[in-house]
mmCIF file of N, CA and C in Angstrom:
data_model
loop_
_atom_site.group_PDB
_atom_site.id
_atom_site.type_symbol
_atom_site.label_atom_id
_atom_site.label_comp_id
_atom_site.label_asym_id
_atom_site.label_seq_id
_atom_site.Cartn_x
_atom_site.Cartn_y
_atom_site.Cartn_z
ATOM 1 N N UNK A 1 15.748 7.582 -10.203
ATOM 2 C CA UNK A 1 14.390 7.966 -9.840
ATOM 3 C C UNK A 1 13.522 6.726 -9.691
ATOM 4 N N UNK A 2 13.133 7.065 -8.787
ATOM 5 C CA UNK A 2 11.487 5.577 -8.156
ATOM 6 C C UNK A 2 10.379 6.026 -8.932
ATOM 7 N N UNK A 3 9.714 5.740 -9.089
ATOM 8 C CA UNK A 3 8.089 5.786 -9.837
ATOM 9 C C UNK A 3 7.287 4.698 -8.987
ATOM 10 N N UNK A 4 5.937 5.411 -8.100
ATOM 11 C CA UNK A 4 5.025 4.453 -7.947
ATOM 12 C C UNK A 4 3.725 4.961 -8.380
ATOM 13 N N UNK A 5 3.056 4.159 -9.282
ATOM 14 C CA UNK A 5 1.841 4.142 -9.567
ATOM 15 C C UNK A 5 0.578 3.449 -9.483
ATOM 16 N N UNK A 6 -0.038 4.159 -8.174
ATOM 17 C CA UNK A 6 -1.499 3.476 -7.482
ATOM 18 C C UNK A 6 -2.585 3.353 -8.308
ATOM 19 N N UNK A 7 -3.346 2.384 -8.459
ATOM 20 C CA UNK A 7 -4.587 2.591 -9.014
ATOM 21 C C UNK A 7 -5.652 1.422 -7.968
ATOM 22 N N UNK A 8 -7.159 1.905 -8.515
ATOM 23 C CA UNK A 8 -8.158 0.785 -8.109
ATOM 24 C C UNK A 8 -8.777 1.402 -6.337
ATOM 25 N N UNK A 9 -8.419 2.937 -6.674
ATOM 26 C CA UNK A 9 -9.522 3.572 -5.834
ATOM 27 C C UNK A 9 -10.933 3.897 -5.719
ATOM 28 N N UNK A 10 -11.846 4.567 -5.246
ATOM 29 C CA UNK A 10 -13.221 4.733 -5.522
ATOM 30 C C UNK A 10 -13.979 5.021 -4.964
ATOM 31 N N UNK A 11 -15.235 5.005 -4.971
ATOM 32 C CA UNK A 11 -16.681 4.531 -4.023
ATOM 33 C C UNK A 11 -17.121 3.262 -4.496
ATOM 34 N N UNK A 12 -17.345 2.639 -3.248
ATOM 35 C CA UNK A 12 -18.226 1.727 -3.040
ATOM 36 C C UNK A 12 -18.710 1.932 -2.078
ATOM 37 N N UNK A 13 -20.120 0.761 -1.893
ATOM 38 C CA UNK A 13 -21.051 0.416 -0.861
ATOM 39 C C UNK A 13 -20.333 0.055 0.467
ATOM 40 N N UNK A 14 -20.721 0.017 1.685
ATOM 41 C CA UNK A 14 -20.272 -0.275 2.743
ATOM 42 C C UNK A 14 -20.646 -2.277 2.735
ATOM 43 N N UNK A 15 -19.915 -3.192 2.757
ATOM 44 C CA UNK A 15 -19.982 -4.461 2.766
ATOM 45 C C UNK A 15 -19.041 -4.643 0.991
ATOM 46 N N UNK A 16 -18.558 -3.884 0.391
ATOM 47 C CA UNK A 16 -18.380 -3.941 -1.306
ATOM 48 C C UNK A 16 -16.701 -4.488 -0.939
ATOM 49 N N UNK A 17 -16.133 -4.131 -1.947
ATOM 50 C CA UNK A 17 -14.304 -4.745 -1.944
ATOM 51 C C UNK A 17 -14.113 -4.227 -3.084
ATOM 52 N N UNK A 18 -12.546 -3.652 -2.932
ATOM 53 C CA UNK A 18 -11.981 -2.891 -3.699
ATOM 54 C C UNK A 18 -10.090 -3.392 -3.828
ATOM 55 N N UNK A 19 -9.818 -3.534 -5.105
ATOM 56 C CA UNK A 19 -8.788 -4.270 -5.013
ATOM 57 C C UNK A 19 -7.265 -2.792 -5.538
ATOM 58 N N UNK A 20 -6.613 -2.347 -4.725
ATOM 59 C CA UNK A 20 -5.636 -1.301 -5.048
ATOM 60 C C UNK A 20 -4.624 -1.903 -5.405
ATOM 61 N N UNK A 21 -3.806 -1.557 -6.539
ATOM 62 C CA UNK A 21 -2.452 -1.589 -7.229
ATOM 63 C C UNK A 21 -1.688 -0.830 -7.296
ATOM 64 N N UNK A 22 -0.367 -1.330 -6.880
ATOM 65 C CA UNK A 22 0.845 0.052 -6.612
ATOM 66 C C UNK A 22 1.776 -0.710 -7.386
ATOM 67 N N UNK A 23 2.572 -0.158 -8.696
ATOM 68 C CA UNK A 23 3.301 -0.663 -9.218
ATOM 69 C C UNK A 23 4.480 0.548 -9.279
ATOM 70 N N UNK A 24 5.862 -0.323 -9.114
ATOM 71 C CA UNK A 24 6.897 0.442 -8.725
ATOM 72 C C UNK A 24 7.646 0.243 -10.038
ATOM 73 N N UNK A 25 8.385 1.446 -10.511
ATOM 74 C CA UNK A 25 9.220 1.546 -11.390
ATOM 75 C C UNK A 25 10.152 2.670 -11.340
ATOM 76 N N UNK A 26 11.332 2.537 -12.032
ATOM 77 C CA UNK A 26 12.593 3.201 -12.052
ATOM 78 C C UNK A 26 13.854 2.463 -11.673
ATOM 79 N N UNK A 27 15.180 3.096 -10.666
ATOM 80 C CA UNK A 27 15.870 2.865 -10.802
ATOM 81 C C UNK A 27 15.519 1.794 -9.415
ATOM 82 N N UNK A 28 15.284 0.582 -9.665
ATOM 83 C CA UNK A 28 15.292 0.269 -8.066
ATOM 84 C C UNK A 28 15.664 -1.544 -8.425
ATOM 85 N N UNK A 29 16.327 -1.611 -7.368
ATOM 86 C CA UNK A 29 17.343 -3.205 -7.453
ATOM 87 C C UNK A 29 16.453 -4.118 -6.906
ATOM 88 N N UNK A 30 15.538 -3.411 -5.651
ATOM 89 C CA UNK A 30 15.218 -4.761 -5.251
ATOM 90 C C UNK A 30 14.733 -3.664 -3.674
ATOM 91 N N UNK A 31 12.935 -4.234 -3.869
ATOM 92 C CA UNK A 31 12.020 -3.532 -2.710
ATOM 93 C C UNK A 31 12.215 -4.769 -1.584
ATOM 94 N N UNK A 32 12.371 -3.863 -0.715
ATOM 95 C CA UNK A 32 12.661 -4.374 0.938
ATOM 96 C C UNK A 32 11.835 -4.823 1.542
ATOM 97 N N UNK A 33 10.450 -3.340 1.363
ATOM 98 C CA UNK A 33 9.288 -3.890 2.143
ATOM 99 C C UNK A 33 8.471 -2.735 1.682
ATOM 100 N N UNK A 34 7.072 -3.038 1.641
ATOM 101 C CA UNK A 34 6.424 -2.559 0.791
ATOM 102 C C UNK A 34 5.002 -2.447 1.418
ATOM 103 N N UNK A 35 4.121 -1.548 1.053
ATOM 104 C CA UNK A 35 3.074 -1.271 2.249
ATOM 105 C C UNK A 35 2.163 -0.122 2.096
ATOM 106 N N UNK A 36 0.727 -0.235 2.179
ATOM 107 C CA UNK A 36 -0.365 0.441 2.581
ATOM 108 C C UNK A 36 -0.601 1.245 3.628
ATOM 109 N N UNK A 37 -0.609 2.918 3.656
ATOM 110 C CA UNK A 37 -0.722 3.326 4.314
ATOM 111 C C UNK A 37 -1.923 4.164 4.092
ATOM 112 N N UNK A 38 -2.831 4.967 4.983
ATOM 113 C CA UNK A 38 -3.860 5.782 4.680
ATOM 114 C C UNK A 38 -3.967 6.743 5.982
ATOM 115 N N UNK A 39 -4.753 7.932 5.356
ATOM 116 C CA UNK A 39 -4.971 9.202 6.157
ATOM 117 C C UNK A 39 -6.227 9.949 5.622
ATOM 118 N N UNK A 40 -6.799 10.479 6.963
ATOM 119 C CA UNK A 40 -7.906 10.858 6.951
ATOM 120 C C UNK A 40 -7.622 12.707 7.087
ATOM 121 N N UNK A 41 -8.640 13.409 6.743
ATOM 122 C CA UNK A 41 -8.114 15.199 7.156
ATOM 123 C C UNK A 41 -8.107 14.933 8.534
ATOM 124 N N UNK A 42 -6.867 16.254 8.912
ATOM 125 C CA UNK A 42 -6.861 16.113 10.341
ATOM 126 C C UNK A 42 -6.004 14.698 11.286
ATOM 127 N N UNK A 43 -5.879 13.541 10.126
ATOM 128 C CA UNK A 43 -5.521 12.923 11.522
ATOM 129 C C UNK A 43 -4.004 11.804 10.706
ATOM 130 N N UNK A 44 -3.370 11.951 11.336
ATOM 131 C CA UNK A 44 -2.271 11.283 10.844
ATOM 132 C C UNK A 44 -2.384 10.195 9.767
ATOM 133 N N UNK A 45 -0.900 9.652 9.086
ATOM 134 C CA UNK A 45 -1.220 8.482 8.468
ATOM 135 C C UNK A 45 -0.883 7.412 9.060
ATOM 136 N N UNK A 46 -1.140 6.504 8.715
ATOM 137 C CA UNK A 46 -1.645 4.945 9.631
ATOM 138 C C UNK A 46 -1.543 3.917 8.449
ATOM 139 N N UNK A 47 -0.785 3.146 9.378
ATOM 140 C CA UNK A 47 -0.198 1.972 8.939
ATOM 141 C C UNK A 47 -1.412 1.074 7.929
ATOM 142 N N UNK A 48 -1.760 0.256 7.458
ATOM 143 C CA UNK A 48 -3.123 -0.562 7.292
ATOM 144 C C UNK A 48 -2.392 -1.946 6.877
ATOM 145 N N UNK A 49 -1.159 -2.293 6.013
ATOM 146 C CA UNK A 49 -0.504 -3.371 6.301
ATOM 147 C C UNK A 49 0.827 -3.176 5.450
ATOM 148 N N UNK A 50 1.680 -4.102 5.945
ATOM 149 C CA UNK A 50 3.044 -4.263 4.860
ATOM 150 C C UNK A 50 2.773 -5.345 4.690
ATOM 151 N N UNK A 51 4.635 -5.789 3.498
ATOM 152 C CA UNK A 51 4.720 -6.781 3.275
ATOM 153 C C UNK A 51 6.330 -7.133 2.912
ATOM 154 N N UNK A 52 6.897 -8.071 3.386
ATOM 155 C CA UNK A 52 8.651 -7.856 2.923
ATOM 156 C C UNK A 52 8.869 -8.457 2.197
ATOM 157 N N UNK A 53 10.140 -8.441 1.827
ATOM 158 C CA UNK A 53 10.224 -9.519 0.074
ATOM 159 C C UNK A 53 10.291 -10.770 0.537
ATOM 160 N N UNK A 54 10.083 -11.287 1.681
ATOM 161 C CA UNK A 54 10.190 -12.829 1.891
ATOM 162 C C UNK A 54 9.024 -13.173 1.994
ATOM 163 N N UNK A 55 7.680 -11.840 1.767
ATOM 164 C CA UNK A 55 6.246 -12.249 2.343
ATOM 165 C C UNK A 55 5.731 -12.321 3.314
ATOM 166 N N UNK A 56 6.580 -11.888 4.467
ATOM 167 C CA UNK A 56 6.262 -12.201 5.875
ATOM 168 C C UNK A 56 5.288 -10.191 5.518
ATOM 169 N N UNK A 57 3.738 -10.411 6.416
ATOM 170 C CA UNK A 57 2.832 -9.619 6.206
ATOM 171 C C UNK A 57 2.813 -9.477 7.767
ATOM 172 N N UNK A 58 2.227 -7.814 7.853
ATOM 173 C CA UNK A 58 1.965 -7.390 8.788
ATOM 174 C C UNK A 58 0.422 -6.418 8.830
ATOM 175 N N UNK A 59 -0.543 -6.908 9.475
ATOM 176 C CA UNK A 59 -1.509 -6.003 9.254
ATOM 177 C C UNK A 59 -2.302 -5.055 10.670
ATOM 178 N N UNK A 60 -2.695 -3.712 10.336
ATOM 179 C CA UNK A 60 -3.466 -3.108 11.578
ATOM 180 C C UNK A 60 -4.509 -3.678 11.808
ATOM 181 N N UNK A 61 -4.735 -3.705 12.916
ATOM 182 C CA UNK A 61 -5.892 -4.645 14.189
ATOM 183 C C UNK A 61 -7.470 -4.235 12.789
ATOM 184 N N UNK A 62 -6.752 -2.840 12.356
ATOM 185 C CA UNK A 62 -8.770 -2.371 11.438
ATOM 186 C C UNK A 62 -8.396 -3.211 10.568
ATOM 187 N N UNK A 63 -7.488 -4.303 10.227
ATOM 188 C CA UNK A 63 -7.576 -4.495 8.666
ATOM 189 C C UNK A 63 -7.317 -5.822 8.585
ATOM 190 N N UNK A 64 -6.882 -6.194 9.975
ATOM 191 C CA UNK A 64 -7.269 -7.892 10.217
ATOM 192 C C UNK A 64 -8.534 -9.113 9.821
ATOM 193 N N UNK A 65 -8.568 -9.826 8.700
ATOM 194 C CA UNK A 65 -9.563 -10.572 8.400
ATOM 195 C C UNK A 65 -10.543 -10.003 7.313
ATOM 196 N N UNK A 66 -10.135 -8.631 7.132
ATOM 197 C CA UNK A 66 -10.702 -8.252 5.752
ATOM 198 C C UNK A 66 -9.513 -7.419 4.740
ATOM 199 N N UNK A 67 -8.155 -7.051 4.842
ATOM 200 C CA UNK A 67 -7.962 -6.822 3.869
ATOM 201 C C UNK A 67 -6.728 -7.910 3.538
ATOM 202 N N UNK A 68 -6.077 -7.992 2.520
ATOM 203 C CA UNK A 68 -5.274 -9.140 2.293
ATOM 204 C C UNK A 68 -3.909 -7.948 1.432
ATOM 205 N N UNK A 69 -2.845 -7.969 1.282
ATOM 206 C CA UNK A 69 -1.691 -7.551 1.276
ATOM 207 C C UNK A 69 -0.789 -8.541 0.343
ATOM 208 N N UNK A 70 -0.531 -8.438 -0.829
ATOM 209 C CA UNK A 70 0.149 -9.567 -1.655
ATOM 210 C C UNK A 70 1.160 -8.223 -2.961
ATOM 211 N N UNK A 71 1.995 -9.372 -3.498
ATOM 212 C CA UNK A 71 2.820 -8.406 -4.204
ATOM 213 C C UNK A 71 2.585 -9.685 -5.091
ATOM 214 N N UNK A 72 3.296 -9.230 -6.614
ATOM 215 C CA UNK A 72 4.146 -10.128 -7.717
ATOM 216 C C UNK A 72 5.143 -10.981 -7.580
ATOM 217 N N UNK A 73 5.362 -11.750 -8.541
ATOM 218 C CA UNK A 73 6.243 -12.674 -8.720
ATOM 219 C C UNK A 73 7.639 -12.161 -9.150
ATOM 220 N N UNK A 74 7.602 -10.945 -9.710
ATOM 221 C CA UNK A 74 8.537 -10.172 -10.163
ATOM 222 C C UNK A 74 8.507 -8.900 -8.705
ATOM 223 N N UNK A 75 7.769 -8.850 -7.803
ATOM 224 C CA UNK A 75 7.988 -7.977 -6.697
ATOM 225 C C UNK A 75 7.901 -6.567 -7.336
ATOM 226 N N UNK A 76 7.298 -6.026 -8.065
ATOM 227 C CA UNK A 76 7.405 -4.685 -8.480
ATOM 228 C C UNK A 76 6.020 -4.116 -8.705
ATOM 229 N N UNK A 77 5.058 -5.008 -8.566
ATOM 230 C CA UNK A 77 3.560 -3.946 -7.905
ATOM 231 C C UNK A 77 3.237 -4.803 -6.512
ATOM 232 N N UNK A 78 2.766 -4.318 -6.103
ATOM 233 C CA UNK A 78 2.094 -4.741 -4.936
ATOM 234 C C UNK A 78 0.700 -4.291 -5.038
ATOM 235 N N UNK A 79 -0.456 -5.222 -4.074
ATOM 236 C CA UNK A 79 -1.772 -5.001 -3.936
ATOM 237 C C UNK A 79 -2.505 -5.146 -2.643
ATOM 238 N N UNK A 80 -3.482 -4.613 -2.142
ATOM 239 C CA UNK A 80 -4.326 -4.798 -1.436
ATOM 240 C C UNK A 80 -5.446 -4.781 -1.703
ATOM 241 N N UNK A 81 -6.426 -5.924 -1.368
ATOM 242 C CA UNK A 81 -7.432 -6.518 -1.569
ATOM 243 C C UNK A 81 -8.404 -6.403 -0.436
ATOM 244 N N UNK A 82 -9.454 -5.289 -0.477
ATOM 245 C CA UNK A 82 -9.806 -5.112 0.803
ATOM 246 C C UNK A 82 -11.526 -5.424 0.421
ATOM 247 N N UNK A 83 -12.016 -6.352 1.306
ATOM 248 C CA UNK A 83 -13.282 -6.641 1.549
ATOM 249 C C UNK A 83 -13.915 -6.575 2.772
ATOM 250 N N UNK A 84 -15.349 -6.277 2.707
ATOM 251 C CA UNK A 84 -16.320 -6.122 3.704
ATOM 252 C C UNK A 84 -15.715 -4.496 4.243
ATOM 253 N N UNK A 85 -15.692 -3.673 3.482
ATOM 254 C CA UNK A 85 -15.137 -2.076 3.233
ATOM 255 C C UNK A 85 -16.318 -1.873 4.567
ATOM 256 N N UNK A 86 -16.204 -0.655 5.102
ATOM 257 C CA UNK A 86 -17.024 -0.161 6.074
ATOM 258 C C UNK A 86 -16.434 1.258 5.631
ATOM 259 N N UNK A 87 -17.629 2.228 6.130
ATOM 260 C CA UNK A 87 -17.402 3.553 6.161
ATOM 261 C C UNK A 87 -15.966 4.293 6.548
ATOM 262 N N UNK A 88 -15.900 3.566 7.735
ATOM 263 C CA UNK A 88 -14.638 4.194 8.302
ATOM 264 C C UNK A 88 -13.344 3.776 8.170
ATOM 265 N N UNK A 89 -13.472 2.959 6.510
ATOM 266 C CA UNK A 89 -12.377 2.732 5.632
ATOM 267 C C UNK A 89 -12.108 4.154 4.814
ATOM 268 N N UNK A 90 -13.487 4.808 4.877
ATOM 269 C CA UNK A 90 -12.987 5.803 3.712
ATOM 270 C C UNK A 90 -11.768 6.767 4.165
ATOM 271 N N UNK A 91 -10.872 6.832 3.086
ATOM 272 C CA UNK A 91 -9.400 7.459 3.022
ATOM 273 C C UNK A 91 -8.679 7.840 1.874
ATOM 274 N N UNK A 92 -7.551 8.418 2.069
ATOM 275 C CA UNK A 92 -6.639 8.528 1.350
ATOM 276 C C UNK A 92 -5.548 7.312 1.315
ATOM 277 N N UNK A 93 -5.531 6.238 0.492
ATOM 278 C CA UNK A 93 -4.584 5.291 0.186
ATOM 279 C C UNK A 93 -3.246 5.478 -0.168
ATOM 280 N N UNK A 94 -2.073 5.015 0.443
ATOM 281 C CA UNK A 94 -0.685 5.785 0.163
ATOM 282 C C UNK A 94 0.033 4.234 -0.165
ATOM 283 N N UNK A 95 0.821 4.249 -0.973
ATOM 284 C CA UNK A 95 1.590 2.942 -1.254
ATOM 285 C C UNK A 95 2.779 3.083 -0.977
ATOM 286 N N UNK A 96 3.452 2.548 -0.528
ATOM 287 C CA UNK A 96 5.165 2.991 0.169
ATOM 288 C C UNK A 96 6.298 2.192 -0.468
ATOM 289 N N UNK A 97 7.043 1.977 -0.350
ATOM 290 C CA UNK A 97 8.100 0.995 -0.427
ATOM 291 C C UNK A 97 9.482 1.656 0.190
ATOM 292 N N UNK A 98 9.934 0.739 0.592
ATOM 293 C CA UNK A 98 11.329 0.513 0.720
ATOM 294 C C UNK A 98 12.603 -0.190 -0.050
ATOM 295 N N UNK A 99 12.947 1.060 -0.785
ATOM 296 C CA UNK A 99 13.854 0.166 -2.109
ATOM 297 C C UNK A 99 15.346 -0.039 -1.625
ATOM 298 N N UNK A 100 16.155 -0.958 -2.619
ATOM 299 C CA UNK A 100 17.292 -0.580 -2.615
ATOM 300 C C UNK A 100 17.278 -0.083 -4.514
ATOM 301 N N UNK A 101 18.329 0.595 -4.399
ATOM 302 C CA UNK A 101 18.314 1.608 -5.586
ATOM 303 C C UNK A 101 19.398 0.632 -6.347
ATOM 304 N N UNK A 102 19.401 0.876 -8.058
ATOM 305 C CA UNK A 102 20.604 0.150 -8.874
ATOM 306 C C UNK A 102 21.941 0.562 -8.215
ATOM 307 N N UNK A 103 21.982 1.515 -7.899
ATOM 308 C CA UNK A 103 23.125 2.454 -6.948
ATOM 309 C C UNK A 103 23.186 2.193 -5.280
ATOM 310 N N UNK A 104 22.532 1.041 -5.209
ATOM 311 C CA UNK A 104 23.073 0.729 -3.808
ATOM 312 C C UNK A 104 22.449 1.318 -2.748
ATOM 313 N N UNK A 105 21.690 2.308 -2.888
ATOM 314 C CA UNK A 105 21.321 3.262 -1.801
ATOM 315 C C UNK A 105 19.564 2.758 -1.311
ATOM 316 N N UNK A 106 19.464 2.983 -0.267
ATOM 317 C CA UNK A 106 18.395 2.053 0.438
ATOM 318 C C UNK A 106 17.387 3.832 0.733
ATOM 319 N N UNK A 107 16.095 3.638 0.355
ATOM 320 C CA UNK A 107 15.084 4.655 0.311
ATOM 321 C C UNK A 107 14.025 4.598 0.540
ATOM 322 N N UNK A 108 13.204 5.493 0.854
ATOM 323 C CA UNK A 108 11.257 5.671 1.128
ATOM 324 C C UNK A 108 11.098 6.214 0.402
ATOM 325 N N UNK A 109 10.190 5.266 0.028
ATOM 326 C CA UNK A 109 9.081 5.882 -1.645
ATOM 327 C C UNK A 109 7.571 5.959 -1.222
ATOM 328 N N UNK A 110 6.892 7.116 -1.603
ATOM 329 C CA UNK A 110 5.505 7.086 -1.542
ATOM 330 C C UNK A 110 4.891 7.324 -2.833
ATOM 331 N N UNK A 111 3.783 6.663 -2.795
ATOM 332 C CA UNK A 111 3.017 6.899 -4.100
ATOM 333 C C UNK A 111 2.111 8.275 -4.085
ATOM 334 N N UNK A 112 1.212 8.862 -4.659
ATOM 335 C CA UNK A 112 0.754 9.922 -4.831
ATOM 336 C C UNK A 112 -0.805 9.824 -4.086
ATOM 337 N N UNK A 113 -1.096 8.414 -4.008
ATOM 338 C CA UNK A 113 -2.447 8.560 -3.421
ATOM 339 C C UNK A 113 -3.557 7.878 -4.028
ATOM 340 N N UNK A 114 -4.227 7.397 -3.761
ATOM 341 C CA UNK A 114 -5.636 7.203 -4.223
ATOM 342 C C UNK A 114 -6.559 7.325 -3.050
ATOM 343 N N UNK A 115 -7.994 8.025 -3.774
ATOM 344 C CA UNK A 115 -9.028 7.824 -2.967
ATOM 345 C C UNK A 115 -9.643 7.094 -2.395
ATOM 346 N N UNK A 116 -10.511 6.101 -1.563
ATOM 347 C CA UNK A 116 -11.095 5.340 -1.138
ATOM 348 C C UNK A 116 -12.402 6.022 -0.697
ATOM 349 N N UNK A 117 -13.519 5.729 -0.909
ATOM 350 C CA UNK A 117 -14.965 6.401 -0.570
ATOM 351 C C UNK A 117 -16.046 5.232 0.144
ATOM 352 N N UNK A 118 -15.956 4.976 1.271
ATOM 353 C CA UNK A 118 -17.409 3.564 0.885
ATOM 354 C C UNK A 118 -18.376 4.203 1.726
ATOM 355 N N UNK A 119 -19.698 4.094 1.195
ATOM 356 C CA UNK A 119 -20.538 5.074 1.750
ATOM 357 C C UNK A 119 -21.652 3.984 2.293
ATOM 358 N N UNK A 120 -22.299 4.433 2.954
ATOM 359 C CA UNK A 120 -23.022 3.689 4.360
ATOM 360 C C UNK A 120 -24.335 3.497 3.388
#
């Protein structure tokens, strides 16, 4: 079994920063690639950035130059660090990973969610 546990959701002000933590636990050998996703009602979920275990980062065009995407030294939480928040950040935050399992087996993990609120 995977375990991910998000925290460091909220409201804030529109211009504020909010720093999210996804820490992964259970049976897992070693995360592949690891990543922020979010969804609004009504409209799909959407990428906002990854990150692979070599660090090579990938981010969406909305999240270019304000949010930042970093993991541990031990690779088993990951974070996003998002500043200069705007309204139409507010979402549902999803933390993902891509493990390989103690058992060899390669998987998608989602976390449960956190809120994001930044109000105008």
């Amino acid at each position: 079994q995977v375990q991910l546990e998000e925290s460091g959701g909220g409201l804030v002000q529109a211009g504020g920063s909010l720093r999210l933590s996804c820490s992964a636990s259970g049976s897992i050998r070693r995360i592949l690639l690891a990543g922020w996703y979010r969804q609004t009602p009504g409209k799909q979920r959407e990428l906002v950035a990854t990150i692979t275990d070599s660090g090579i980062t990938n981010y969406a065009d909305s999240a270019k130059g304000r949010f930042t995407i970093s993991r541990d030294n031990a690779n088993t939480t990951v974070y996003l660090q998002m500043n200069s928040l705007e309204p139409e950040d507010t979402a549902v935050y999803y933390c993902y990973i891509n493990a390989m399992s103690v058992f060899l087996r390669r998987g998608d993990y989602w976390g449960q969610g956190t809120q994001v609120t930044v109000s105008s």
